[in-house]
Amino acid sequence: MLKDKKTKQIIFYIVFAVILFTCAQHLAFFKLLLLKIFKIILPVIIGLCIAFILNVPMRQVESKIFKKMAISKKAFLRKLPRPLSLVLTLLLTLGAVAIILLIIIPRLKDAIVLLASKLPHYIGIFVAWAEPIIKKFDLNISLDSLKTMNFKMDDVQKFASKFLSIDFSNTDNIISSTFSFTSSVISGVVNTALGFVIAIYVLADKEKISAFTKRFMKNIMPEKVYEKIMECAYIAGDSYASFISGQFTDAFILAVLCFIGMSIFRFPNAAVVSVAIGVSAVIPVIGPFIGEAISFILIFIESPLKAVLFLVFILILQTVDNNLIYPRIVGKKVGLPGILVLVAVIVGGNISGILGVLLGVPTVSAIYSIVLKWMSEREKRRKLKASVIEKDGSDD
């Protein structure tokens, strides 16, 4: 039995080494091959990613809302929790996306147009206030550039008014680019739609798929390799699930507290601003700055003074969140030092934009957890070895 295991392990390592060497010798060919395979299986990858993300809230819905159904004596009731929790999770997800698309973006477009029309007036007020101060203290500062900015505001307003529209005036020049853009958009929509369908099937039968995958891996890999891969997979999965649930929970709490505070202090656009703050809080490190900028614009068009006061309010709220709420919800689950969070966001953003920023923290968290576990195991073995040597020495 031991010989069979060792033979299987040696064959596995030899095959792996041959494949790795062959790939290194024909790197360009395998790169193109992998890109083609990636394009073919992209809907499956998107579907698995969607399934993994949706599984976090679905698991909570199934275990808490439909808990009694799962332990019911009636067989047909025991079958209902999975489809009901899946449908409810999809409705909540689509509702959140609809809120972002139908409330925040149109409101932001209107705010940019209104701000562009009011900005010359605000510039005039600032120049009238600043000129006496400059003359009084004999400062070498010129405001001529601000005075001549008025004519540029029309261009800003035109750009903002076309924020969600398409200009067909130069049809001959944009046919090729429009076709390329349209085909890429259609391809993205189709892949996402197929991904959602795949995600629904995966979530509906996740236990069977998981059992088959484990069984397949166990039959093609040596036992030690399989155990190590499964151990790393569990750590990575726990890190991603903890980060997703913690980040969204913290974002929801922050949005609710923001809405309550804005309602108390009577800041304008409380609902839209609170949603913007909550959505942007999902993005680590840079997200709050994006949310603050959007919220500042939305409030500034109503009252510049209240916009400044809002910045003070949101900075206090985020300080409370960063020091009290966030560490309790996300910090303990992810378990990353602050410097590694920043590195994860920067590196992830450089690799894959916003998606890299979102995935960077849980990825680094998983690697960090695996490295810590590996180091602790080595330290235990080292201490055990030292204690055995010391015991043998004392017996002699």
mmCIF file of C-alpha atoms in Angstrom:
data_model
loop_
_atom_site.group_PDB
_atom_site.id
_atom_site.type_symbol
_atom_site.label_atom_id
_atom_site.label_comp_id
_atom_site.label_asym_id
_atom_site.label_seq_id
_atom_site.Cartn_x
_atom_site.Cartn_y
_atom_site.Cartn_z
ATOM 1 C CA MET A 1 0.000 0.000 0.000
ATOM 2 C CA LEU A 2 2.810 2.390 0.922
ATOM 3 C CA LYS A 3 4.684 1.487 -2.268
ATOM 4 C CA ASP A 4 1.591 2.258 -4.350
ATOM 5 C CA LYS A 5 1.234 5.659 -2.670
ATOM 6 C CA LYS A 6 4.911 6.500 -3.201
ATOM 7 C CA THR A 7 4.765 5.351 -6.848
ATOM 8 C CA LYS A 8 1.642 7.465 -7.448
ATOM 9 C CA GLN A 9 3.306 10.465 -5.809
ATOM 10 C CA ILE A 10 6.505 10.091 -7.885
ATOM 11 C CA ILE A 11 4.487 9.770 -11.128
ATOM 12 C CA PHE A 12 2.478 12.883 -10.224
ATOM 13 C CA TYR A 13 5.618 14.971 -9.588
ATOM 14 C CA ILE A 14 7.278 13.717 -12.805
ATOM 15 C CA VAL A 15 4.219 14.565 -14.924
ATOM 16 C CA PHE A 16 3.959 17.981 -13.260
ATOM 17 C CA ALA A 17 7.666 18.682 -13.893
ATOM 18 C CA VAL A 18 7.379 17.629 -17.573
ATOM 19 C CA ILE A 19 4.320 19.878 -18.098
ATOM 20 C CA LEU A 20 6.058 22.817 -16.389
ATOM 21 C CA PHE A 21 9.244 22.333 -18.463
ATOM 22 C CA THR A 22 7.239 22.065 -21.718
ATOM 23 C CA CYS A 23 5.329 25.267 -20.911
ATOM 24 C CA ALA A 24 8.607 27.096 -20.158
ATOM 25 C CA GLN A 25 10.085 25.986 -23.514
ATOM 26 C CA HIS A 26 7.018 27.176 -25.493
ATOM 27 C CA LEU A 27 5.923 30.119 -23.364
ATOM 28 C CA ALA A 28 4.461 32.283 -26.182
ATOM 29 C CA PHE A 29 2.376 29.424 -27.590
ATOM 30 C CA PHE A 30 0.971 28.433 -24.198
ATOM 31 C CA LYS A 31 0.237 32.078 -23.398
ATOM 32 C CA LEU A 32 -1.935 32.381 -26.524
ATOM 33 C CA LEU A 33 -3.502 29.006 -25.794
ATOM 34 C CA LEU A 34 -4.369 30.038 -22.233
ATOM 35 C CA LEU A 35 -5.877 33.320 -23.479
ATOM 36 C CA LYS A 36 -8.091 31.439 -25.947
ATOM 37 C CA ILE A 37 -9.151 28.949 -23.277
ATOM 38 C CA PHE A 38 -9.806 31.850 -20.888
ATOM 39 C CA LYS A 39 -12.093 33.549 -23.447
ATOM 40 C CA ILE A 40 -13.979 30.290 -24.028
ATOM 41 C CA ILE A 41 -14.532 29.549 -20.336
ATOM 42 C CA LEU A 42 -14.992 33.215 -19.285
ATOM 43 C CA PRO A 43 -18.761 32.789 -18.647
ATOM 44 C CA VAL A 44 -17.969 29.832 -16.379
ATOM 45 C CA ILE A 45 -15.378 31.873 -14.454
ATOM 46 C CA ILE A 46 -17.813 34.785 -14.119
ATOM 47 C CA GLY A 47 -20.519 32.370 -12.989
ATOM 48 C CA LEU A 48 -18.275 30.798 -10.342
ATOM 49 C CA CYS A 49 -17.266 34.249 -9.057
ATOM 50 C CA ILE A 50 -20.910 35.376 -8.885
ATOM 51 C CA ALA A 51 -21.857 32.108 -7.170
ATOM 52 C CA PHE A 52 -19.095 32.534 -4.593
ATOM 53 C CA ILE A 53 -20.146 36.123 -3.806
ATOM 54 C CA LEU A 54 -23.889 35.349 -3.685
ATOM 55 C CA ASN A 55 -23.266 32.254 -1.577
ATOM 56 C CA VAL A 56 -22.237 34.468 1.371
ATOM 57 C CA PRO A 57 -25.642 36.207 1.810
ATOM 58 C CA MET A 58 -27.563 33.136 0.600
ATOM 59 C CA ARG A 59 -26.009 31.022 3.326
ATOM 60 C CA GLN A 60 -27.135 33.537 5.952
ATOM 61 C CA VAL A 61 -30.649 33.744 4.488
ATOM 62 C CA GLU A 62 -30.980 29.954 4.326
ATOM 63 C CA SER A 63 -29.679 29.336 7.854
ATOM 64 C CA LYS A 64 -31.580 32.134 9.605
ATOM 65 C CA ILE A 65 -34.769 32.977 7.701
ATOM 66 C CA PHE A 66 -35.672 29.487 6.456
ATOM 67 C CA LYS A 67 -34.122 27.533 9.320
ATOM 68 C CA LYS A 68 -37.423 26.047 10.538
ATOM 69 C CA MET A 69 -38.319 24.811 7.049
ATOM 70 C CA ALA A 70 -35.057 22.855 6.814
ATOM 71 C CA ILE A 71 -35.916 20.818 9.936
ATOM 72 C CA SER A 72 -39.620 20.410 9.154
ATOM 73 C CA LYS A 73 -41.198 16.952 9.317
ATOM 74 C CA LYS A 74 -42.785 17.464 5.883
ATOM 75 C CA ALA A 75 -40.515 16.443 3.010
ATOM 76 C CA PHE A 76 -41.698 19.108 0.536
ATOM 77 C CA LEU A 77 -41.002 21.884 3.112
ATOM 78 C CA ARG A 78 -37.426 20.635 3.618
ATOM 79 C CA LYS A 79 -36.834 21.116 -0.119
ATOM 80 C CA LEU A 80 -38.004 24.753 -0.153
ATOM 81 C CA PRO A 81 -35.234 26.613 1.793
ATOM 82 C CA ARG A 82 -32.646 26.365 -1.013
ATOM 83 C CA PRO A 83 -34.791 27.733 -3.911
ATOM 84 C CA LEU A 84 -36.452 30.348 -1.685
ATOM 85 C CA SER A 85 -33.151 31.603 -0.275
ATOM 86 C CA LEU A 86 -31.643 31.675 -3.787
ATOM 87 C CA VAL A 87 -34.571 33.709 -5.200
ATOM 88 C CA LEU A 88 -34.509 36.121 -2.240
ATOM 89 C CA THR A 89 -30.736 36.617 -2.567
ATOM 90 C CA LEU A 90 -31.056 37.343 -6.316
ATOM 91 C CA LEU A 91 -33.878 39.830 -5.685
ATOM 92 C CA LEU A 92 -31.837 41.646 -3.017
ATOM 93 C CA THR A 93 -28.777 41.757 -5.302
ATOM 94 C CA LEU A 94 -30.712 43.021 -8.327
ATOM 95 C CA GLY A 95 -32.465 45.565 -6.090
ATOM 96 C CA ALA A 96 -29.122 46.914 -4.847
ATOM 97 C CA VAL A 97 -27.806 47.197 -8.425
ATOM 98 C CA ALA A 98 -31.040 48.924 -9.535
ATOM 99 C CA ILE A 99 -30.708 51.480 -6.724
ATOM 100 C CA ILE A 100 -27.194 52.355 -7.860
ATOM 101 C CA LEU A 101 -28.111 52.593 -11.554
ATOM 102 C CA LEU A 102 -31.473 54.330 -11.193
ATOM 103 C CA ILE A 103 -30.805 56.682 -8.265
ATOM 104 C CA ILE A 104 -27.139 57.591 -7.855
ATOM 105 C CA ILE A 105 -25.952 57.883 -11.493
ATOM 106 C CA PRO A 106 -28.864 60.023 -12.814
ATOM 107 C CA ARG A 107 -28.707 62.191 -9.677
ATOM 108 C CA LEU A 108 -24.966 62.632 -10.133
ATOM 109 C CA LYS A 109 -25.464 63.628 -13.772
ATOM 110 C CA ASP A 110 -28.027 66.293 -12.765
ATOM 111 C CA ALA A 111 -25.677 67.503 -10.037
ATOM 112 C CA ILE A 112 -22.792 67.952 -12.504
ATOM 113 C CA VAL A 113 -25.023 69.920 -14.907
ATOM 114 C CA LEU A 114 -26.346 72.130 -12.096
ATOM 115 C CA LEU A 115 -22.892 72.627 -10.613
ATOM 116 C CA ALA A 116 -21.500 73.619 -14.012
ATOM 117 C CA SER A 117 -24.191 76.288 -14.335
ATOM 118 C CA LYS A 118 -23.602 77.650 -10.807
ATOM 119 C CA LEU A 119 -19.801 77.465 -10.737
ATOM 120 C CA PRO A 120 -19.206 80.855 -12.475
ATOM 121 C CA HIS A 121 -21.362 82.493 -9.785
ATOM 122 C CA TYR A 122 -19.358 80.803 -7.012
ATOM 123 C CA ILE A 123 -16.095 81.837 -8.679
ATOM 124 C CA GLY A 124 -17.299 85.445 -8.815
ATOM 125 C CA ILE A 125 -18.144 85.361 -5.080
ATOM 126 C CA PHE A 126 -14.731 83.885 -4.266
ATOM 127 C CA VAL A 127 -12.882 86.492 -6.372
ATOM 128 C CA ALA A 128 -14.834 89.361 -4.758
ATOM 129 C CA TRP A 129 -13.945 87.960 -1.306
ATOM 130 C CA ALA A 130 -10.301 87.197 -2.081
ATOM 131 C CA GLU A 131 -9.271 90.420 -3.925
ATOM 132 C CA PRO A 132 -9.480 92.779 -0.857
ATOM 133 C CA ILE A 133 -7.454 90.281 1.213
ATOM 134 C CA ILE A 134 -4.780 90.016 -1.494
ATOM 135 C CA LYS A 135 -4.526 93.809 -1.739
ATOM 136 C CA LYS A 136 -4.492 94.283 2.048
ATOM 137 C CA PHE A 137 -1.586 91.885 2.633
ATOM 138 C CA ASP A 138 0.136 92.771 -0.684
ATOM 139 C CA LEU A 139 0.222 89.145 -1.802
ATOM 140 C CA ASN A 140 1.729 88.266 -5.170
ATOM 141 C CA ILE A 141 -1.312 86.247 -6.320
ATOM 142 C CA SER A 142 -3.247 86.799 -9.565
ATOM 143 C CA LEU A 143 -6.930 85.914 -9.902
ATOM 144 C CA ASP A 144 -7.110 86.728 -13.627
ATOM 145 C CA SER A 145 -7.205 83.038 -14.563
ATOM 146 C CA LEU A 146 -10.254 82.514 -12.343
ATOM 147 C CA LYS A 147 -11.990 85.534 -13.872
ATOM 148 C CA THR A 148 -11.526 84.135 -17.377
ATOM 149 C CA MET A 149 -12.777 80.633 -16.483
ATOM 150 C CA ASN A 150 -16.408 81.465 -17.144
ATOM 151 C CA PHE A 151 -16.285 80.662 -20.843
ATOM 152 C CA LYS A 152 -15.053 77.128 -20.121
ATOM 153 C CA MET A 153 -18.079 76.239 -18.054
ATOM 154 C CA ASP A 154 -20.222 75.825 -21.182
ATOM 155 C CA ASP A 155 -17.968 72.982 -22.296
ATOM 156 C CA VAL A 156 -18.275 71.338 -18.883
ATOM 157 C CA GLN A 157 -22.060 71.679 -18.993
ATOM 158 C CA LYS A 158 -22.241 70.169 -22.489
ATOM 159 C CA PHE A 159 -20.088 67.259 -21.365
ATOM 160 C CA ALA A 160 -22.235 66.673 -18.302
ATOM 161 C CA SER A 161 -25.497 66.863 -20.261
ATOM 162 C CA LYS A 162 -24.161 64.128 -22.582
ATOM 163 C CA PHE A 163 -23.075 61.970 -19.645
ATOM 164 C CA LEU A 164 -25.676 59.286 -20.404
ATOM 165 C CA SER A 165 -26.274 60.036 -24.097
ATOM 166 C CA ILE A 166 -24.591 59.245 -27.435
ATOM 167 C CA ASP A 167 -23.539 61.810 -30.024
ATOM 168 C CA PHE A 168 -24.102 60.687 -33.627
ATOM 169 C CA SER A 169 -22.961 63.926 -35.312
ATOM 170 C CA ASN A 170 -19.694 62.461 -36.654
ATOM 171 C CA THR A 171 -21.107 59.165 -37.879
ATOM 172 C CA ASP A 172 -18.459 58.519 -40.553
ATOM 173 C CA ASN A 173 -15.583 58.826 -38.088
ATOM 174 C CA ILE A 174 -17.042 56.742 -35.256
ATOM 175 C CA ILE A 175 -18.597 53.765 -37.082
ATOM 176 C CA SER A 176 -15.619 51.465 -36.496
ATOM 177 C CA SER A 177 -15.108 52.477 -32.861
ATOM 178 C CA THR A 178 -18.864 52.290 -32.182
ATOM 179 C CA PHE A 179 -19.034 48.800 -33.695
ATOM 180 C CA SER A 180 -16.070 47.670 -31.589
ATOM 181 C CA PHE A 181 -17.520 49.212 -28.438
ATOM 182 C CA THR A 182 -20.976 47.763 -29.117
ATOM 183 C CA SER A 183 -19.619 44.268 -29.762
ATOM 184 C CA SER A 184 -17.539 44.364 -26.571
ATOM 185 C CA VAL A 185 -20.549 45.609 -24.568
ATOM 186 C CA ILE A 186 -22.807 42.899 -26.058
ATOM 187 C CA SER A 187 -20.136 40.282 -25.370
ATOM 188 C CA GLY A 188 -19.809 41.496 -21.767
ATOM 189 C CA VAL A 189 -23.589 41.484 -21.258
ATOM 190 C CA VAL A 190 -23.934 37.977 -22.762
ATOM 191 C CA ASN A 191 -21.045 36.620 -20.660
ATOM 192 C CA THR A 192 -22.503 38.183 -17.500
ATOM 193 C CA ALA A 193 -25.988 36.823 -18.285
ATOM 194 C CA LEU A 194 -24.565 33.334 -18.900
ATOM 195 C CA GLY A 195 -22.522 33.743 -15.718
ATOM 196 C CA PHE A 196 -25.691 34.450 -13.725
ATOM 197 C CA VAL A 197 -27.349 31.340 -15.173
ATOM 198 C CA ILE A 198 -24.293 29.229 -14.300
ATOM 199 C CA ALA A 199 -24.195 30.797 -10.814
ATOM 200 C CA ILE A 200 -27.844 29.840 -10.210
ATOM 201 C CA TYR A 201 -27.158 26.203 -11.171
ATOM 202 C CA VAL A 202 -23.991 26.136 -9.014
ATOM 203 C CA LEU A 203 -25.786 27.582 -5.980
ATOM 204 C CA ALA A 204 -28.724 25.215 -6.412
ATOM 205 C CA ASP A 205 -26.482 22.103 -6.355
ATOM 206 C CA LYS A 206 -23.357 23.379 -4.589
ATOM 207 C CA GLU A 207 -23.045 20.351 -2.264
ATOM 208 C CA LYS A 208 -23.085 17.861 -5.166
ATOM 209 C CA ILE A 209 -20.607 19.945 -7.198
ATOM 210 C CA SER A 210 -18.298 20.299 -4.180
ATOM 211 C CA ALA A 211 -18.415 16.560 -3.431
ATOM 212 C CA PHE A 212 -17.683 15.637 -7.075
ATOM 213 C CA THR A 213 -14.774 18.120 -7.284
ATOM 214 C CA LYS A 214 -13.201 16.773 -4.087
ATOM 215 C CA ARG A 215 -13.634 13.183 -5.243
ATOM 216 C CA PHE A 216 -12.101 13.951 -8.660
ATOM 217 C CA MET A 217 -9.097 15.763 -7.139
ATOM 218 C CA LYS A 218 -8.561 12.982 -4.616
ATOM 219 C CA ASN A 219 -8.347 10.408 -7.419
ATOM 220 C CA ILE A 220 -5.823 12.280 -9.585
ATOM 221 C CA MET A 221 -3.534 13.671 -6.858
ATOM 222 C CA PRO A 222 -1.324 12.219 -4.159
ATOM 223 C CA GLU A 223 -2.997 12.334 -0.741
ATOM 224 C CA LYS A 224 -0.538 14.863 0.738
ATOM 225 C CA VAL A 225 -0.893 17.217 -2.245
ATOM 226 C CA TYR A 226 -4.690 16.939 -2.092
ATOM 227 C CA GLU A 227 -4.733 17.682 1.640
ATOM 228 C CA LYS A 228 -2.478 20.738 1.235
ATOM 229 C CA ILE A 229 -4.559 22.082 -1.676
ATOM 230 C CA MET A 230 -7.796 21.589 0.266
ATOM 231 C CA GLU A 231 -6.292 23.244 3.343
ATOM 232 C CA CYS A 232 -5.221 26.283 1.303
ATOM 233 C CA ALA A 233 -8.625 26.332 -0.436
ATOM 234 C CA TYR A 234 -10.472 26.354 2.906
ATOM 235 C CA ILE A 235 -8.291 29.192 4.231
ATOM 236 C CA ALA A 236 -8.728 31.204 1.015
ATOM 237 C CA GLY A 237 -12.471 30.574 0.922
ATOM 238 C CA ASP A 238 -12.876 31.585 4.557
ATOM 239 C CA SER A 239 -10.838 34.769 3.967
ATOM 240 C CA TYR A 240 -12.913 35.764 0.919
ATOM 241 C CA ALA A 241 -16.244 34.944 2.576
ATOM 242 C CA SER A 242 -15.310 36.791 5.778
ATOM 243 C CA PHE A 243 -14.121 39.825 3.840
ATOM 244 C CA ILE A 244 -17.218 39.980 1.622
ATOM 245 C CA SER A 245 -19.689 39.579 4.514
ATOM 246 C CA GLY A 246 -17.756 41.952 6.766
ATOM 247 C CA GLN A 247 -17.245 44.623 4.110
ATOM 248 C CA PHE A 248 -20.904 44.671 3.055
ATOM 249 C CA THR A 249 -22.121 44.622 6.672
ATOM 250 C CA ASP A 250 -19.877 47.561 7.545
ATOM 251 C CA ALA A 251 -20.981 49.446 4.402
ATOM 252 C CA PHE A 252 -24.660 48.941 5.312
ATOM 253 C CA ILE A 253 -24.112 50.138 8.905
ATOM 254 C CA LEU A 254 -22.161 53.172 7.658
ATOM 255 C CA ALA A 255 -24.943 54.061 5.182
ATOM 256 C CA VAL A 256 -27.620 53.805 7.886
ATOM 257 C CA LEU A 257 -25.616 55.932 10.358
ATOM 258 C CA CYS A 258 -24.914 58.464 7.595
ATOM 259 C CA PHE A 259 -28.632 58.733 6.761
ATOM 260 C CA ILE A 260 -29.578 59.161 10.441
ATOM 261 C CA GLY A 261 -26.907 61.829 10.965
ATOM 262 C CA MET A 262 -27.790 63.713 7.770
ATOM 263 C CA SER A 263 -31.481 63.654 8.712
ATOM 264 C CA ILE A 264 -30.701 65.052 12.182
ATOM 265 C CA PHE A 265 -28.482 67.854 10.808
ATOM 266 C CA ARG A 266 -30.841 68.409 7.842
ATOM 267 C CA PHE A 267 -28.259 67.988 5.103
ATOM 268 C CA PRO A 268 -29.764 67.883 1.579
ATOM 269 C CA ASN A 269 -29.968 64.697 -0.536
ATOM 270 C CA ALA A 270 -29.692 62.477 2.557
ATOM 271 C CA ALA A 271 -30.939 59.259 0.907
ATOM 272 C CA VAL A 272 -28.800 59.514 -2.258
ATOM 273 C CA VAL A 273 -25.683 60.577 -0.353
ATOM 274 C CA SER A 274 -26.093 57.750 2.171
ATOM 275 C CA VAL A 275 -26.363 55.185 -0.624
ATOM 276 C CA ALA A 276 -23.259 56.681 -2.312
ATOM 277 C CA ILE A 277 -21.312 56.511 0.974
ATOM 278 C CA GLY A 278 -22.414 52.917 1.576
ATOM 279 C CA VAL A 279 -21.596 51.716 -1.955
ATOM 280 C CA SER A 280 -18.176 53.391 -2.013
ATOM 281 C CA ALA A 281 -17.340 51.951 1.422
ATOM 282 C CA VAL A 282 -17.249 48.469 -0.151
ATOM 283 C CA ILE A 283 -14.021 49.462 -1.940
ATOM 284 C CA PRO A 284 -11.138 49.339 0.577
ATOM 285 C CA VAL A 285 -8.999 52.446 1.324
ATOM 286 C CA ILE A 286 -9.852 54.546 -1.776
ATOM 287 C CA GLY A 287 -13.616 53.917 -1.691
ATOM 288 C CA PRO A 288 -14.416 56.413 1.103
ATOM 289 C CA PHE A 289 -12.628 59.214 -0.772
ATOM 290 C CA ILE A 290 -14.692 58.520 -3.900
ATOM 291 C CA GLY A 291 -17.903 58.522 -1.849
ATOM 292 C CA GLU A 292 -16.952 61.768 -0.111
ATOM 293 C CA ALA A 293 -16.204 63.487 -3.438
ATOM 294 C CA ILE A 294 -19.541 62.431 -4.977
ATOM 295 C CA SER A 295 -21.447 63.393 -1.818
ATOM 296 C CA PHE A 296 -19.694 66.770 -1.607
ATOM 297 C CA ILE A 297 -20.794 67.604 -5.172
ATOM 298 C CA LEU A 298 -24.398 66.534 -4.466
ATOM 299 C CA ILE A 299 -24.576 68.751 -1.358
ATOM 300 C CA PHE A 300 -22.517 71.643 -2.730
ATOM 301 C CA ILE A 301 -25.082 72.406 -5.447
ATOM 302 C CA GLU A 302 -27.665 72.960 -2.710
ATOM 303 C CA SER A 303 -25.502 74.730 -0.125
ATOM 304 C CA PRO A 304 -21.696 75.219 -0.184
ATOM 305 C CA LEU A 305 -21.666 75.811 3.595
ATOM 306 C CA LYS A 306 -23.538 72.566 4.307
ATOM 307 C CA ALA A 307 -21.133 70.748 1.963
ATOM 308 C CA VAL A 308 -18.190 71.857 4.117
ATOM 309 C CA LEU A 309 -20.068 70.900 7.301
ATOM 310 C CA PHE A 310 -20.884 67.523 5.720
ATOM 311 C CA LEU A 311 -17.159 66.847 5.222
ATOM 312 C CA VAL A 312 -16.598 67.446 8.936
ATOM 313 C CA PHE A 313 -19.536 65.163 9.777
ATOM 314 C CA ILE A 314 -18.466 62.321 7.457
ATOM 315 C CA LEU A 315 -14.846 62.485 8.641
ATOM 316 C CA ILE A 316 -16.019 62.090 12.252
ATOM 317 C CA LEU A 317 -18.357 59.246 11.247
ATOM 318 C CA GLN A 318 -15.611 57.436 9.316
ATOM 319 C CA THR A 319 -13.195 57.876 12.226
ATOM 320 C CA VAL A 320 -15.735 56.190 14.516
ATOM 321 C CA ASP A 321 -16.267 53.477 11.890
ATOM 322 C CA ASN A 322 -12.528 52.863 11.350
ATOM 323 C CA ASN A 323 -11.739 52.650 15.071
ATOM 324 C CA LEU A 324 -14.851 50.999 16.533
ATOM 325 C CA ILE A 325 -17.142 49.383 13.939
ATOM 326 C CA TYR A 326 -14.840 48.241 11.105
ATOM 327 C CA PRO A 327 -12.232 46.435 13.291
ATOM 328 C CA ARG A 328 -14.993 44.448 15.033
ATOM 329 C CA ILE A 329 -16.727 43.433 11.787
ATOM 330 C CA VAL A 330 -13.952 43.188 9.169
ATOM 331 C CA GLY A 331 -10.624 43.583 10.955
ATOM 332 C CA LYS A 332 -10.810 40.436 13.067
ATOM 333 C CA LYS A 333 -12.132 38.353 10.175
ATOM 334 C CA VAL A 334 -9.500 39.450 7.653
ATOM 335 C CA GLY A 335 -6.706 39.732 10.233
ATOM 336 C CA LEU A 336 -4.337 41.835 8.133
ATOM 337 C CA PRO A 337 -1.931 44.507 9.383
ATOM 338 C CA GLY A 338 -2.721 47.981 8.039
ATOM 339 C CA ILE A 339 0.379 48.159 5.831
ATOM 340 C CA LEU A 340 -0.571 44.887 4.085
ATOM 341 C CA VAL A 341 -4.101 46.197 3.442
ATOM 342 C CA LEU A 342 -2.607 49.271 1.736
ATOM 343 C CA VAL A 343 -0.149 47.151 -0.284
ATOM 344 C CA ALA A 344 -2.980 44.786 -1.311
ATOM 345 C CA VAL A 345 -5.097 47.702 -2.559
ATOM 346 C CA ILE A 346 -2.231 49.349 -4.491
ATOM 347 C CA VAL A 347 -0.947 46.145 -6.111
ATOM 348 C CA GLY A 348 -4.458 44.850 -6.847
ATOM 349 C CA GLY A 349 -5.452 48.179 -8.404
ATOM 350 C CA ASN A 350 -2.352 48.206 -10.634
ATOM 351 C CA ILE A 351 -3.025 44.638 -11.785
ATOM 352 C CA SER A 352 -6.773 44.745 -12.439
ATOM 353 C CA GLY A 353 -8.301 48.146 -11.598
ATOM 354 C CA ILE A 354 -11.368 48.238 -9.337
ATOM 355 C CA LEU A 355 -11.723 44.431 -9.453
ATOM 356 C CA GLY A 356 -8.119 44.112 -8.270
ATOM 357 C CA VAL A 357 -8.777 46.565 -5.442
ATOM 358 C CA LEU A 358 -11.789 44.513 -4.289
ATOM 359 C CA LEU A 359 -10.012 41.159 -4.532
ATOM 360 C CA GLY A 360 -6.580 42.321 -3.347
ATOM 361 C CA VAL A 361 -7.342 42.422 0.390
ATOM 362 C CA PRO A 362 -8.917 38.931 0.725
ATOM 363 C CA THR A 363 -6.225 37.454 -1.566
ATOM 364 C CA VAL A 364 -3.390 38.870 0.537
ATOM 365 C CA SER A 365 -5.324 37.865 3.667
ATOM 366 C CA ALA A 366 -5.500 34.261 2.447
ATOM 367 C CA ILE A 367 -1.766 34.224 1.599
ATOM 368 C CA TYR A 368 -0.989 35.835 4.967
ATOM 369 C CA SER A 369 -3.049 33.190 6.815
ATOM 370 C CA ILE A 370 -1.385 30.333 4.888
ATOM 371 C CA VAL A 371 2.113 31.725 5.600
ATOM 372 C CA LEU A 372 1.286 32.156 9.316
ATOM 373 C CA LYS A 373 -0.003 28.569 9.499
ATOM 374 C CA TRP A 374 3.092 27.278 7.684
ATOM 375 C CA MET A 375 5.420 29.184 10.054
ATOM 376 C CA SER A 376 3.569 28.011 13.169
ATOM 377 C CA GLU A 377 3.758 24.372 11.986
ATOM 378 C CA ARG A 378 7.504 24.689 11.327
ATOM 379 C CA GLU A 379 8.040 26.289 14.735
ATOM 380 C CA LYS A 380 6.087 23.472 16.445
ATOM 381 C CA ARG A 381 8.151 20.829 14.629
ATOM 382 C CA ARG A 382 11.361 22.649 15.535
ATOM 383 C CA LYS A 383 10.382 22.866 19.214
ATOM 384 C CA LEU A 384 9.320 19.212 19.227
ATOM 385 C CA LYS A 385 12.615 18.179 17.635
ATOM 386 C CA ALA A 386 14.576 20.285 20.133
ATOM 387 C CA SER A 387 12.641 18.787 23.072
ATOM 388 C CA VAL A 388 13.277 15.239 21.784
ATOM 389 C CA ILE A 389 17.031 15.937 21.411
ATOM 390 C CA GLU A 390 17.137 17.506 24.866
ATOM 391 C CA LYS A 391 15.277 14.540 26.357
ATOM 392 C CA ASP A 392 17.642 12.056 24.643
ATOM 393 C CA GLY A 393 20.642 14.025 25.935
ATOM 394 C CA SER A 394 19.344 14.060 29.498
ATOM 395 C CA ASP A 395 18.676 10.274 29.375
ATOM 396 C CA ASP A 396 22.255 9.658 28.323
#
